[in-house]
Amino acid sequence: MNVAAPLVGGRLPDGLERFDIGHADYTALIDPDTAFWALLRQGEPEGLDALIRQWQDQRGDFAREMEMLRFGLKPSAVYFNPTERCNLDCSYCYIPREMRRSGEHMSPERLMEAMARLEEYFARTMPEGRKPQIIFHGAEPLLNRDAMFAAIDAYGDRFRFGVQTNATLLDDKTAAFLMERGCGIGLSLDAPEEAIATRSRKRWTGEGVFASTLAAIERLKGYAGFNVICTMNRENLGQLVPMVEFLHEREVPACMLNVVRCTQPGGRSSWAEDEAVAKPYLAALERTHQLFRETGRKLVVANFANILISILAPTARRLMCDISPCGGGRSFFALAPDGSLFPCSEFIGLPSFAGGNLFTDRIEDVLDSPAFKLVTGRKVEDIRACSTCPVRHFCGSPCPAEAHEANGGMDKIGAYCGFYLDQARYAFRLIADGIEGDYLWDGWDEGTEPAFSFGC
Ligand SMILES: C[S@@+](CC[C@H](N)C(=O)[O-])C[C@H]1O[C@@H](n2cnc3c(N)ncnc32)[C@H](O)[C@@H]1O
Ligand code: SF4
Ligand code: SF4
């Protein structure tokens, strides 16, 4: 386990690096290859020898743990797209417009067949007693609600289910069905102010969907297994603090503040500079903390909680976007309605990344396909800008789809390096101040599964 230790004055042994976290009293010492770290109090050199000895003694264990996390996992979750269609036309969506406008639903029979094939696969690969997770995703999964619900009813005892939805079709009956069965529910909303939310998330006619999202949030009040994704884009950065206030006031238990990915042209037009994103994002995190202190109730920002956990206990992390190789194609994969398998939903608009088809290929062979290997083989060590970065295993240089499409290759960096550096510095500052637990869900270190751990 990592430790806090007194400061060093002199040179550090090879393998250990200083990382300035912007704290008045502490600096971080990191072994980037193993993700070992310690916090050093400035100006107090005692204890360094002991710390170095501890690092040397434990380095092998840390390295093995990292190796397992990075290269030894098998898939345990599927992002299952039951339809190509969507009733919205959000400005940044990574699902191509043509697909969303006139794509196909998966038929109820095909959907059941897909579940049967997935069950067979997981029976071969998952440890006894662990249930794989299916996250109905999309495009808009509730457009194909009845087929999806039949699968939830048929397989509810063998899989854990979640649904990520734009909430336009999440009426009382639908919400009750999902809550009664303990399904995770993710909604999307980009701002607490209707006009701003509508700039990015809207119908094909341009009409906003704020009111229906708000109604859905009210409907789900008190349900622990729900979260709201806010996609940070150039239109809503001024709204992040009011956004967390809005969600906290409505007793939403968790949210994600995700950067907009630049894989597709819409995402690229919505991109904002690192600093422009980092500042309001960190301010929003601070605000969640104040709100917790004022009310005793947390609004967990799950993507940030995951970064904190990646530092505190790397193998306990839930989301796999901030490690390299990322989780795409190795801890989860995505299923398109025609049966095509992709490493992650982010690749669904890129046909060359289909590694095979669920209805005709063995999943093990698909995971081993050249298309999947391109993603599962992407390591920070091979990315020039990242290979010497002290926080490379708390960032992972996401996202491969974005690096490939927007920056020209898998060996290129993603779009938000400065943002990730600022986020890591902030996380270490919280740890230095001993308040990191305020940003995490209760029981995170007791193996408690948060109900909201899907999506990157
Ligand atoms: C693709 S949608 C599918 C499910 C559903 N239609 C919804 O909007 O929640 C899932 C999530 O991905 C987010 N998303 C879409 N395009 C994105 C992009 N380019 N970058 C980051 N997130 C994106 C959406 O905002 C949404 O929260
Ligand atoms: S983000 Fe979701 S709701 Fe918006 S267009 Fe994409 S799939 Fe549809
Ligand atoms: S993207 Fe930036 S912060 Fe992330 S690993 Fe690369 S250099 Fe480090």
PDB file of C-alpha atoms in Angstrom, residues 41-276:
ATOM      1  CA  ARG A  41       6.622  16.823   3.252  1.00  0.00           C
ATOM      2  CA  GLN A  42       8.741  19.676   1.901  1.00  0.00           C
ATOM      3  CA  GLY A  43      11.924  20.412   3.849  1.00  0.00           C
ATOM      4  CA  GLU A  44      11.944  17.320   6.073  1.00  0.00           C
ATOM      5  CA  PRO A  45      14.412  14.813   4.633  1.00  0.00           C
ATOM      6  CA  GLU A  46      14.152  12.209   7.442  1.00  0.00           C
ATOM      7  CA  GLY A  47      12.574   8.949   6.458  1.00  0.00           C
ATOM      8  CA  LEU A  48      13.670   8.922   2.851  1.00  0.00           C
ATOM      9  CA  ASP A  49      15.948   5.924   3.314  1.00  0.00           C
ATOM     10  CA  ALA A  50      13.148   3.947   4.906  1.00  0.00           C
ATOM     11  CA  LEU A  51      10.825   4.939   2.120  1.00  0.00           C
ATOM     12  CA  ILE A  52      13.289   3.863  -0.544  1.00  0.00           C
ATOM     13  CA  ARG A  53      13.789   0.530   1.195  1.00  0.00           C
ATOM     14  CA  GLN A  54      10.033   0.037   1.333  1.00  0.00           C
ATOM     15  CA  TRP A  55       9.736   0.859  -2.347  1.00  0.00           C
ATOM     16  CA  GLN A  56      12.532  -1.584  -3.216  1.00  0.00           C
ATOM     17  CA  ASP A  57      10.959  -4.327  -1.087  1.00  0.00           C
ATOM     18  CA  GLN A  58       7.498  -3.855  -2.563  1.00  0.00           C
ATOM     19  CA  ARG A  59       8.402  -2.963  -6.128  1.00  0.00           C
ATOM     20  CA  GLY A  60       7.984  -6.533  -7.378  1.00  0.00           C
ATOM     21  CA  ASP A  61       4.486  -6.813  -5.853  1.00  0.00           C
ATOM     22  CA  PHE A  62       3.439  -3.492  -7.316  1.00  0.00           C
ATOM     23  CA  ALA A  63       4.810  -4.461 -10.728  1.00  0.00           C
ATOM     24  CA  ARG A  64       2.908  -7.781 -10.691  1.00  0.00           C
ATOM     25  CA  GLU A  65      -0.309  -6.036  -9.688  1.00  0.00           C
ATOM     26  CA  MET A  66       0.077  -3.535 -12.519  1.00  0.00           C
ATOM     27  CA  GLU A  67       0.901  -6.290 -15.012  1.00  0.00           C
ATOM     28  CA  MET A  68      -2.257  -8.165 -14.053  1.00  0.00           C
ATOM     29  CA  LEU A  69      -4.396  -5.034 -14.282  1.00  0.00           C
ATOM     30  CA  ARG A  70      -2.934  -4.016 -17.638  1.00  0.00           C
ATOM     31  CA  PHE A  71      -2.569  -7.347 -19.381  1.00  0.00           C
ATOM     32  CA  GLY A  72      -4.286 -10.076 -17.379  1.00  0.00           C
ATOM     33  CA  LEU A  73      -7.979  -9.149 -17.369  1.00  0.00           C
ATOM     34  CA  LYS A  74     -10.783 -10.828 -19.268  1.00  0.00           C
ATOM     35  CA  PRO A  75     -14.012  -9.108 -20.351  1.00  0.00           C
ATOM     36  CA  SER A  76     -16.730  -8.878 -17.727  1.00  0.00           C
ATOM     37  CA  ALA A  77     -19.057  -6.335 -19.378  1.00  0.00           C
ATOM     38  CA  VAL A  78     -20.721  -5.687 -22.723  1.00  0.00           C
ATOM     39  CA  TYR A  79     -21.989  -2.395 -24.089  1.00  0.00           C
ATOM     40  CA  PHE A  80     -24.989  -3.780 -25.934  1.00  0.00           C
ATOM     41  CA  ASN A  81     -26.554  -1.544 -28.586  1.00  0.00           C
ATOM     42  CA  PRO A  82     -30.059  -2.883 -29.283  1.00  0.00           C
ATOM     43  CA  THR A  83     -30.651  -0.266 -31.967  1.00  0.00           C
ATOM     44  CA  GLU A  84     -28.747   2.010 -34.329  1.00  0.00           C
ATOM     45  CA  ARG A  85     -31.453   4.640 -34.149  1.00  0.00           C
ATOM     46  CA  CYS A  86     -31.839   7.670 -31.961  1.00  0.00           C
ATOM     47  CA  ASN A  87     -34.618  10.226 -31.596  1.00  0.00           C
ATOM     48  CA  LEU A  88     -32.019  12.915 -30.850  1.00  0.00           C
ATOM     49  CA  ASP A  89     -29.278  14.590 -32.831  1.00  0.00           C
ATOM     50  CA  CYS A  90     -26.772  15.736 -30.212  1.00  0.00           C
ATOM     51  CA  SER A  91     -24.062  17.897 -31.682  1.00  0.00           C
ATOM     52  CA  TYR A  92     -21.106  15.791 -30.518  1.00  0.00           C
ATOM     53  CA  CYS A  93     -22.476  12.270 -30.801  1.00  0.00           C
ATOM     54  CA  TYR A  94     -19.935   9.619 -31.792  1.00  0.00           C
ATOM     55  CA  ILE A  95     -22.653   7.464 -33.379  1.00  0.00           C
ATOM     56  CA  PRO A  96     -22.786   8.629 -37.018  1.00  0.00           C
ATOM     57  CA  ARG A  97     -25.877  10.632 -38.001  1.00  0.00           C
ATOM     58  CA  GLU A  98     -27.006   8.326 -40.811  1.00  0.00           C
ATOM     59  CA  MET A  99     -26.971   5.378 -38.445  1.00  0.00           C
ATOM     60  CA  ARG A 100     -28.986   7.265 -35.830  1.00  0.00           C
ATOM     61  CA  ARG A 101     -31.471   8.623 -38.366  1.00  0.00           C
ATOM     62  CA  SER A 102     -32.261   5.532 -40.408  1.00  0.00           C
ATOM     63  CA  GLY A 103     -30.493   2.568 -38.821  1.00  0.00           C
ATOM     64  CA  GLU A 104     -31.965  -0.741 -37.718  1.00  0.00           C
ATOM     65  CA  HIS A 105     -33.342  -2.128 -34.471  1.00  0.00           C
ATOM     66  CA  MET A 106     -32.200  -5.560 -33.380  1.00  0.00           C
ATOM     67  CA  SER A 107     -35.213  -7.901 -33.606  1.00  0.00           C
ATOM     68  CA  PRO A 108     -36.430  -9.485 -30.332  1.00  0.00           C
ATOM     69  CA  GLU A 109     -35.324 -12.922 -31.567  1.00  0.00           C
ATOM     70  CA  ARG A 110     -31.837 -11.712 -32.479  1.00  0.00           C
ATOM     71  CA  LEU A 111     -31.519  -9.936 -29.176  1.00  0.00           C
ATOM     72  CA  MET A 112     -32.351 -13.157 -27.302  1.00  0.00           C
ATOM     73  CA  GLU A 113     -29.931 -15.098 -29.478  1.00  0.00           C
ATOM     74  CA  ALA A 114     -27.239 -12.546 -28.683  1.00  0.00           C
ATOM     75  CA  MET A 115     -27.889 -12.964 -24.954  1.00  0.00           C
ATOM     76  CA  ALA A 116     -27.632 -16.760 -25.279  1.00  0.00           C
ATOM     77  CA  ARG A 117     -24.290 -16.441 -27.052  1.00  0.00           C
ATOM     78  CA  LEU A 118     -22.970 -14.001 -24.493  1.00  0.00           C
ATOM     79  CA  GLU A 119     -24.084 -16.289 -21.686  1.00  0.00           C
ATOM     80  CA  GLU A 120     -22.170 -19.194 -23.261  1.00  0.00           C
ATOM     81  CA  TYR A 121     -19.067 -17.057 -23.602  1.00  0.00           C
ATOM     82  CA  PHE A 122     -19.116 -15.784 -20.023  1.00  0.00           C
ATOM     83  CA  ALA A 123     -19.759 -19.301 -18.699  1.00  0.00           C
ATOM     84  CA  ARG A 124     -16.407 -20.236 -20.264  1.00  0.00           C
ATOM     85  CA  THR A 125     -14.495 -17.240 -18.935  1.00  0.00           C
ATOM     86  CA  MET A 126     -15.987 -15.676 -15.785  1.00  0.00           C
ATOM     87  CA  PRO A 127     -15.081 -16.953 -12.325  1.00  0.00           C
ATOM     88  CA  GLU A 128     -17.869 -18.869 -10.520  1.00  0.00           C
ATOM     89  CA  GLY A 129     -20.248 -16.633  -8.633  1.00  0.00           C
ATOM     90  CA  ARG A 130     -19.485 -13.433 -10.562  1.00  0.00           C
ATOM     91  CA  LYS A 131     -22.159 -12.028 -12.825  1.00  0.00           C
ATOM     92  CA  PRO A 132     -21.177 -10.318 -16.080  1.00  0.00           C
ATOM     93  CA  GLN A 133     -22.681  -6.911 -16.776  1.00  0.00           C
ATOM     94  CA  ILE A 134     -24.770  -5.891 -19.797  1.00  0.00           C
ATOM     95  CA  ILE A 135     -25.168  -2.175 -20.354  1.00  0.00           C
ATOM     96  CA  PHE A 136     -27.817  -1.358 -22.923  1.00  0.00           C
ATOM     97  CA  HIS A 137     -26.375   1.607 -24.701  1.00  0.00           C
ATOM     98  CA  GLY A 138     -26.599   3.205 -28.073  1.00  0.00           C
ATOM     99  CA  ALA A 139     -27.830   5.279 -29.909  1.00  0.00           C
ATOM    100  CA  GLU A 140     -31.066   5.259 -27.850  1.00  0.00           C
ATOM    101  CA  PRO A 141     -31.765   1.827 -26.341  1.00  0.00           C
ATOM    102  CA  LEU A 142     -35.290   2.649 -25.142  1.00  0.00           C
ATOM    103  CA  LEU A 143     -36.423   2.925 -28.781  1.00  0.00           C
ATOM    104  CA  ASN A 144     -36.203  -0.875 -28.713  1.00  0.00           C
ATOM    105  CA  ARG A 145     -37.543  -1.192 -25.202  1.00  0.00           C
ATOM    106  CA  ASP A 146     -39.709  -4.309 -25.384  1.00  0.00           C
ATOM    107  CA  ALA A 147     -36.986  -6.524 -26.845  1.00  0.00           C
ATOM    108  CA  MET A 148     -34.549  -5.238 -24.271  1.00  0.00           C
ATOM    109  CA  PHE A 149     -36.946  -5.746 -21.367  1.00  0.00           C
ATOM    110  CA  ALA A 150     -37.670  -9.322 -22.461  1.00  0.00           C
ATOM    111  CA  ALA A 151     -33.929 -10.005 -22.186  1.00  0.00           C
ATOM    112  CA  ILE A 152     -33.721  -8.379 -18.755  1.00  0.00           C
ATOM    113  CA  ASP A 153     -36.584 -10.564 -17.553  1.00  0.00           C
ATOM    114  CA  ALA A 154     -35.141 -13.728 -19.046  1.00  0.00           C
ATOM    115  CA  TYR A 155     -31.544 -13.213 -17.873  1.00  0.00           C
ATOM    116  CA  GLY A 156     -31.928 -11.091 -14.738  1.00  0.00           C
ATOM    117  CA  ASP A 157     -30.594 -13.852 -12.500  1.00  0.00           C
ATOM    118  CA  ARG A 158     -27.419 -14.406 -14.552  1.00  0.00           C
ATOM    119  CA  PHE A 159     -26.361 -10.888 -15.586  1.00  0.00           C
ATOM    120  CA  ARG A 160     -26.301  -7.466 -13.969  1.00  0.00           C
ATOM    121  CA  PHE A 161     -28.056  -4.962 -16.215  1.00  0.00           C
ATOM    122  CA  GLY A 162     -27.744  -1.241 -16.832  1.00  0.00           C
ATOM    123  CA  VAL A 163     -29.339   1.144 -19.327  1.00  0.00           C
ATOM    124  CA  GLN A 164     -27.787   4.368 -20.584  1.00  0.00           C
ATOM    125  CA  THR A 165     -30.530   6.581 -22.004  1.00  0.00           C
ATOM    126  CA  ASN A 166     -31.338  10.100 -23.132  1.00  0.00           C
ATOM    127  CA  ALA A 167     -34.398   9.780 -20.822  1.00  0.00           C
ATOM    128  CA  THR A 168     -36.960  10.974 -23.384  1.00  0.00           C
ATOM    129  CA  LEU A 169     -38.766   7.620 -23.161  1.00  0.00           C
ATOM    130  CA  LEU A 170     -38.188   6.917 -19.501  1.00  0.00           C
ATOM    131  CA  ASP A 171     -41.820   7.167 -18.423  1.00  0.00           C
ATOM    132  CA  ASP A 172     -43.237   5.930 -15.097  1.00  0.00           C
ATOM    133  CA  LYS A 173     -43.753   2.361 -16.290  1.00  0.00           C
ATOM    134  CA  THR A 174     -40.317   2.078 -17.829  1.00  0.00           C
ATOM    135  CA  ALA A 175     -38.571   3.552 -14.802  1.00  0.00           C
ATOM    136  CA  ALA A 176     -40.529   1.275 -12.451  1.00  0.00           C
ATOM    137  CA  PHE A 177     -39.586  -1.811 -14.499  1.00  0.00           C
ATOM    138  CA  LEU A 178     -35.890  -0.983 -14.309  1.00  0.00           C
ATOM    139  CA  MET A 179     -35.899  -0.020 -10.636  1.00  0.00           C
ATOM    140  CA  GLU A 180     -37.853  -3.123  -9.589  1.00  0.00           C
ATOM    141  CA  ARG A 181     -35.166  -5.246 -11.212  1.00  0.00           C
ATOM    142  CA  GLY A 182     -32.271  -3.290  -9.735  1.00  0.00           C
ATOM    143  CA  CYS A 183     -30.911  -2.173 -13.116  1.00  0.00           C
ATOM    144  CA  GLY A 184     -28.379   0.646 -13.239  1.00  0.00           C
ATOM    145  CA  ILE A 185     -29.821   3.705 -14.996  1.00  0.00           C
ATOM    146  CA  GLY A 186     -27.686   6.413 -16.603  1.00  0.00           C
ATOM    147  CA  LEU A 187     -29.247   9.605 -17.942  1.00  0.00           C
ATOM    148  CA  SER A 188     -27.623  12.354 -19.978  1.00  0.00           C
ATOM    149  CA  LEU A 189     -27.947  16.069 -19.306  1.00  0.00           C
ATOM    150  CA  ASP A 190     -25.387  18.755 -20.113  1.00  0.00           C
ATOM    151  CA  ALA A 191     -26.562  21.801 -18.150  1.00  0.00           C
ATOM    152  CA  PRO A 192     -29.084  22.931 -15.530  1.00  0.00           C
ATOM    153  CA  GLU A 193     -30.141  25.791 -17.759  1.00  0.00           C
ATOM    154  CA  GLU A 194     -32.485  24.701 -20.525  1.00  0.00           C
ATOM    155  CA  ALA A 195     -31.127  26.963 -23.266  1.00  0.00           C
ATOM    156  CA  ILE A 196     -27.579  25.744 -22.700  1.00  0.00           C
ATOM    157  CA  ALA A 197     -28.529  22.081 -22.344  1.00  0.00           C
ATOM    158  CA  THR A 198     -30.355  22.371 -25.669  1.00  0.00           C
ATOM    159  CA  ARG A 199     -27.303  23.696 -27.483  1.00  0.00           C
ATOM    160  CA  SER A 200     -25.755  20.225 -27.398  1.00  0.00           C
ATOM    161  CA  ARG A 201     -28.640  17.803 -26.770  1.00  0.00           C
ATOM    162  CA  LYS A 202     -31.682  18.172 -29.012  1.00  0.00           C
ATOM    163  CA  ARG A 203     -34.166  16.453 -31.283  1.00  0.00           C
ATOM    164  CA  TRP A 204     -33.758  16.289 -35.050  1.00  0.00           C
ATOM    165  CA  THR A 205     -36.044  19.306 -35.218  1.00  0.00           C
ATOM    166  CA  GLY A 206     -33.709  21.269 -32.901  1.00  0.00           C
ATOM    167  CA  GLU A 207     -36.201  21.120 -30.031  1.00  0.00           C
ATOM    168  CA  GLY A 208     -34.678  20.512 -26.590  1.00  0.00           C
ATOM    169  CA  VAL A 209     -35.395  17.609 -24.223  1.00  0.00           C
ATOM    170  CA  PHE A 210     -34.611  19.325 -20.938  1.00  0.00           C
ATOM    171  CA  ALA A 211     -38.101  18.944 -19.486  1.00  0.00           C
ATOM    172  CA  SER A 212     -38.266  15.188 -20.049  1.00  0.00           C
ATOM    173  CA  THR A 213     -34.802  14.684 -18.542  1.00  0.00           C
ATOM    174  CA  LEU A 214     -35.793  16.698 -15.511  1.00  0.00           C
ATOM    175  CA  ALA A 215     -38.986  14.660 -15.134  1.00  0.00           C
ATOM    176  CA  ALA A 216     -36.929  11.464 -15.294  1.00  0.00           C
ATOM    177  CA  ILE A 217     -34.565  12.726 -12.592  1.00  0.00           C
ATOM    178  CA  GLU A 218     -37.576  13.391 -10.368  1.00  0.00           C
ATOM    179  CA  ARG A 219     -38.950   9.938 -11.134  1.00  0.00           C
ATOM    180  CA  LEU A 220     -35.711   8.265 -10.083  1.00  0.00           C
ATOM    181  CA  LYS A 221     -35.312  10.242  -6.870  1.00  0.00           C
ATOM    182  CA  GLY A 222     -34.206   7.976  -4.043  1.00  0.00           C
ATOM    183  CA  TYR A 223     -32.984   5.222  -6.377  1.00  0.00           C
ATOM    184  CA  ALA A 224     -29.340   4.476  -5.550  1.00  0.00           C
ATOM    185  CA  GLY A 225     -28.520   2.925  -8.914  1.00  0.00           C
ATOM    186  CA  PHE A 226     -28.741   5.973 -11.077  1.00  0.00           C
ATOM    187  CA  ASN A 227     -26.360   8.583 -12.358  1.00  0.00           C
ATOM    188  CA  VAL A 228     -26.302  11.502 -14.768  1.00  0.00           C
ATOM    189  CA  ILE A 229     -23.662  11.969 -17.448  1.00  0.00           C
ATOM    190  CA  CYS A 230     -22.772  15.540 -18.281  1.00  0.00           C
ATOM    191  CA  THR A 231     -20.607  15.706 -21.386  1.00  0.00           C
ATOM    192  CA  MET A 232     -18.271  18.673 -21.025  1.00  0.00           C
ATOM    193  CA  ASN A 233     -18.101  20.518 -24.302  1.00  0.00           C
ATOM    194  CA  ARG A 234     -17.430  24.073 -25.393  1.00  0.00           C
ATOM    195  CA  GLU A 235     -21.059  25.091 -24.803  1.00  0.00           C
ATOM    196  CA  ASN A 236     -21.499  24.138 -21.140  1.00  0.00           C
ATOM    197  CA  LEU A 237     -18.206  24.806 -19.336  1.00  0.00           C
ATOM    198  CA  GLY A 238     -19.653  27.804 -17.512  1.00  0.00           C
ATOM    199  CA  GLN A 239     -22.407  25.543 -16.190  1.00  0.00           C
ATOM    200  CA  LEU A 240     -20.404  22.877 -14.403  1.00  0.00           C
ATOM    201  CA  VAL A 241     -20.641  24.367 -10.906  1.00  0.00           C
ATOM    202  CA  PRO A 242     -24.390  25.096 -11.237  1.00  0.00           C
ATOM    203  CA  MET A 243     -24.748  21.619 -12.735  1.00  0.00           C
ATOM    204  CA  VAL A 244     -23.406  19.821  -9.664  1.00  0.00           C
ATOM    205  CA  GLU A 245     -25.522  22.087  -7.438  1.00  0.00           C
ATOM    206  CA  PHE A 246     -28.575  21.209  -9.509  1.00  0.00           C
ATOM    207  CA  LEU A 247     -27.897  17.463  -9.327  1.00  0.00           C
ATOM    208  CA  HIS A 248     -27.075  17.536  -5.635  1.00  0.00           C
ATOM    209  CA  GLU A 249     -30.258  19.447  -4.859  1.00  0.00           C
ATOM    210  CA  ARG A 250     -32.235  16.742  -6.666  1.00  0.00           C
ATOM    211  CA  GLU A 251     -30.470  14.031  -4.645  1.00  0.00           C
ATOM    212  CA  VAL A 252     -28.799  12.432  -7.634  1.00  0.00           C
ATOM    213  CA  PRO A 253     -26.308  10.014  -6.051  1.00  0.00           C
ATOM    214  CA  ALA A 254     -23.611  10.131  -8.745  1.00  0.00           C
ATOM    215  CA  CYS A 255     -22.693  11.838 -11.955  1.00  0.00           C
ATOM    216  CA  MET A 256     -19.962  11.792 -14.538  1.00  0.00           C
ATOM    217  CA  LEU A 257     -18.368  14.902 -15.934  1.00  0.00           C
ATOM    218  CA  ASN A 258     -16.912  13.462 -19.123  1.00  0.00           C
ATOM    219  CA  VAL A 259     -14.786  15.289 -21.665  1.00  0.00           C
ATOM    220  CA  VAL A 260     -16.214  15.323 -25.154  1.00  0.00           C
ATOM    221  CA  ARG A 261     -14.292  12.858 -27.308  1.00  0.00           C
ATOM    222  CA  CYS A 262     -13.023  14.029 -30.655  1.00  0.00           C
ATOM    223  CA  THR A 263     -13.323  10.738 -32.545  1.00  0.00           C
ATOM    224  CA  GLN A 264     -16.007  12.014 -34.916  1.00  0.00           C
ATOM    225  CA  PRO A 265     -16.314  15.450 -36.546  1.00  0.00           C
ATOM    226  CA  GLY A 266     -19.178  16.489 -34.212  1.00  0.00           C
ATOM    227  CA  GLY A 267     -17.001  15.831 -31.179  1.00  0.00           C
ATOM    228  CA  ARG A 268     -14.117  17.748 -32.717  1.00  0.00           C
ATOM    229  CA  SER A 269     -16.325  20.824 -33.217  1.00  0.00           C
ATOM    230  CA  SER A 270     -17.371  20.639 -29.549  1.00  0.00           C
ATOM    231  CA  TRP A 271     -13.828  20.327 -28.167  1.00  0.00           C
ATOM    232  CA  ALA A 272     -12.410  22.921 -25.764  1.00  0.00           C
ATOM    233  CA  GLU A 273      -8.808  23.584 -24.652  1.00  0.00           C
ATOM    234  CA  ASP A 274      -7.444  21.630 -21.662  1.00  0.00           C
ATOM    235  CA  GLU A 275      -7.297  24.631 -19.391  1.00  0.00           C
ATOM    236  CA  ALA A 276     -10.770  25.805 -20.359  1.00  0.00           C
TER     237      ALA A 276
END
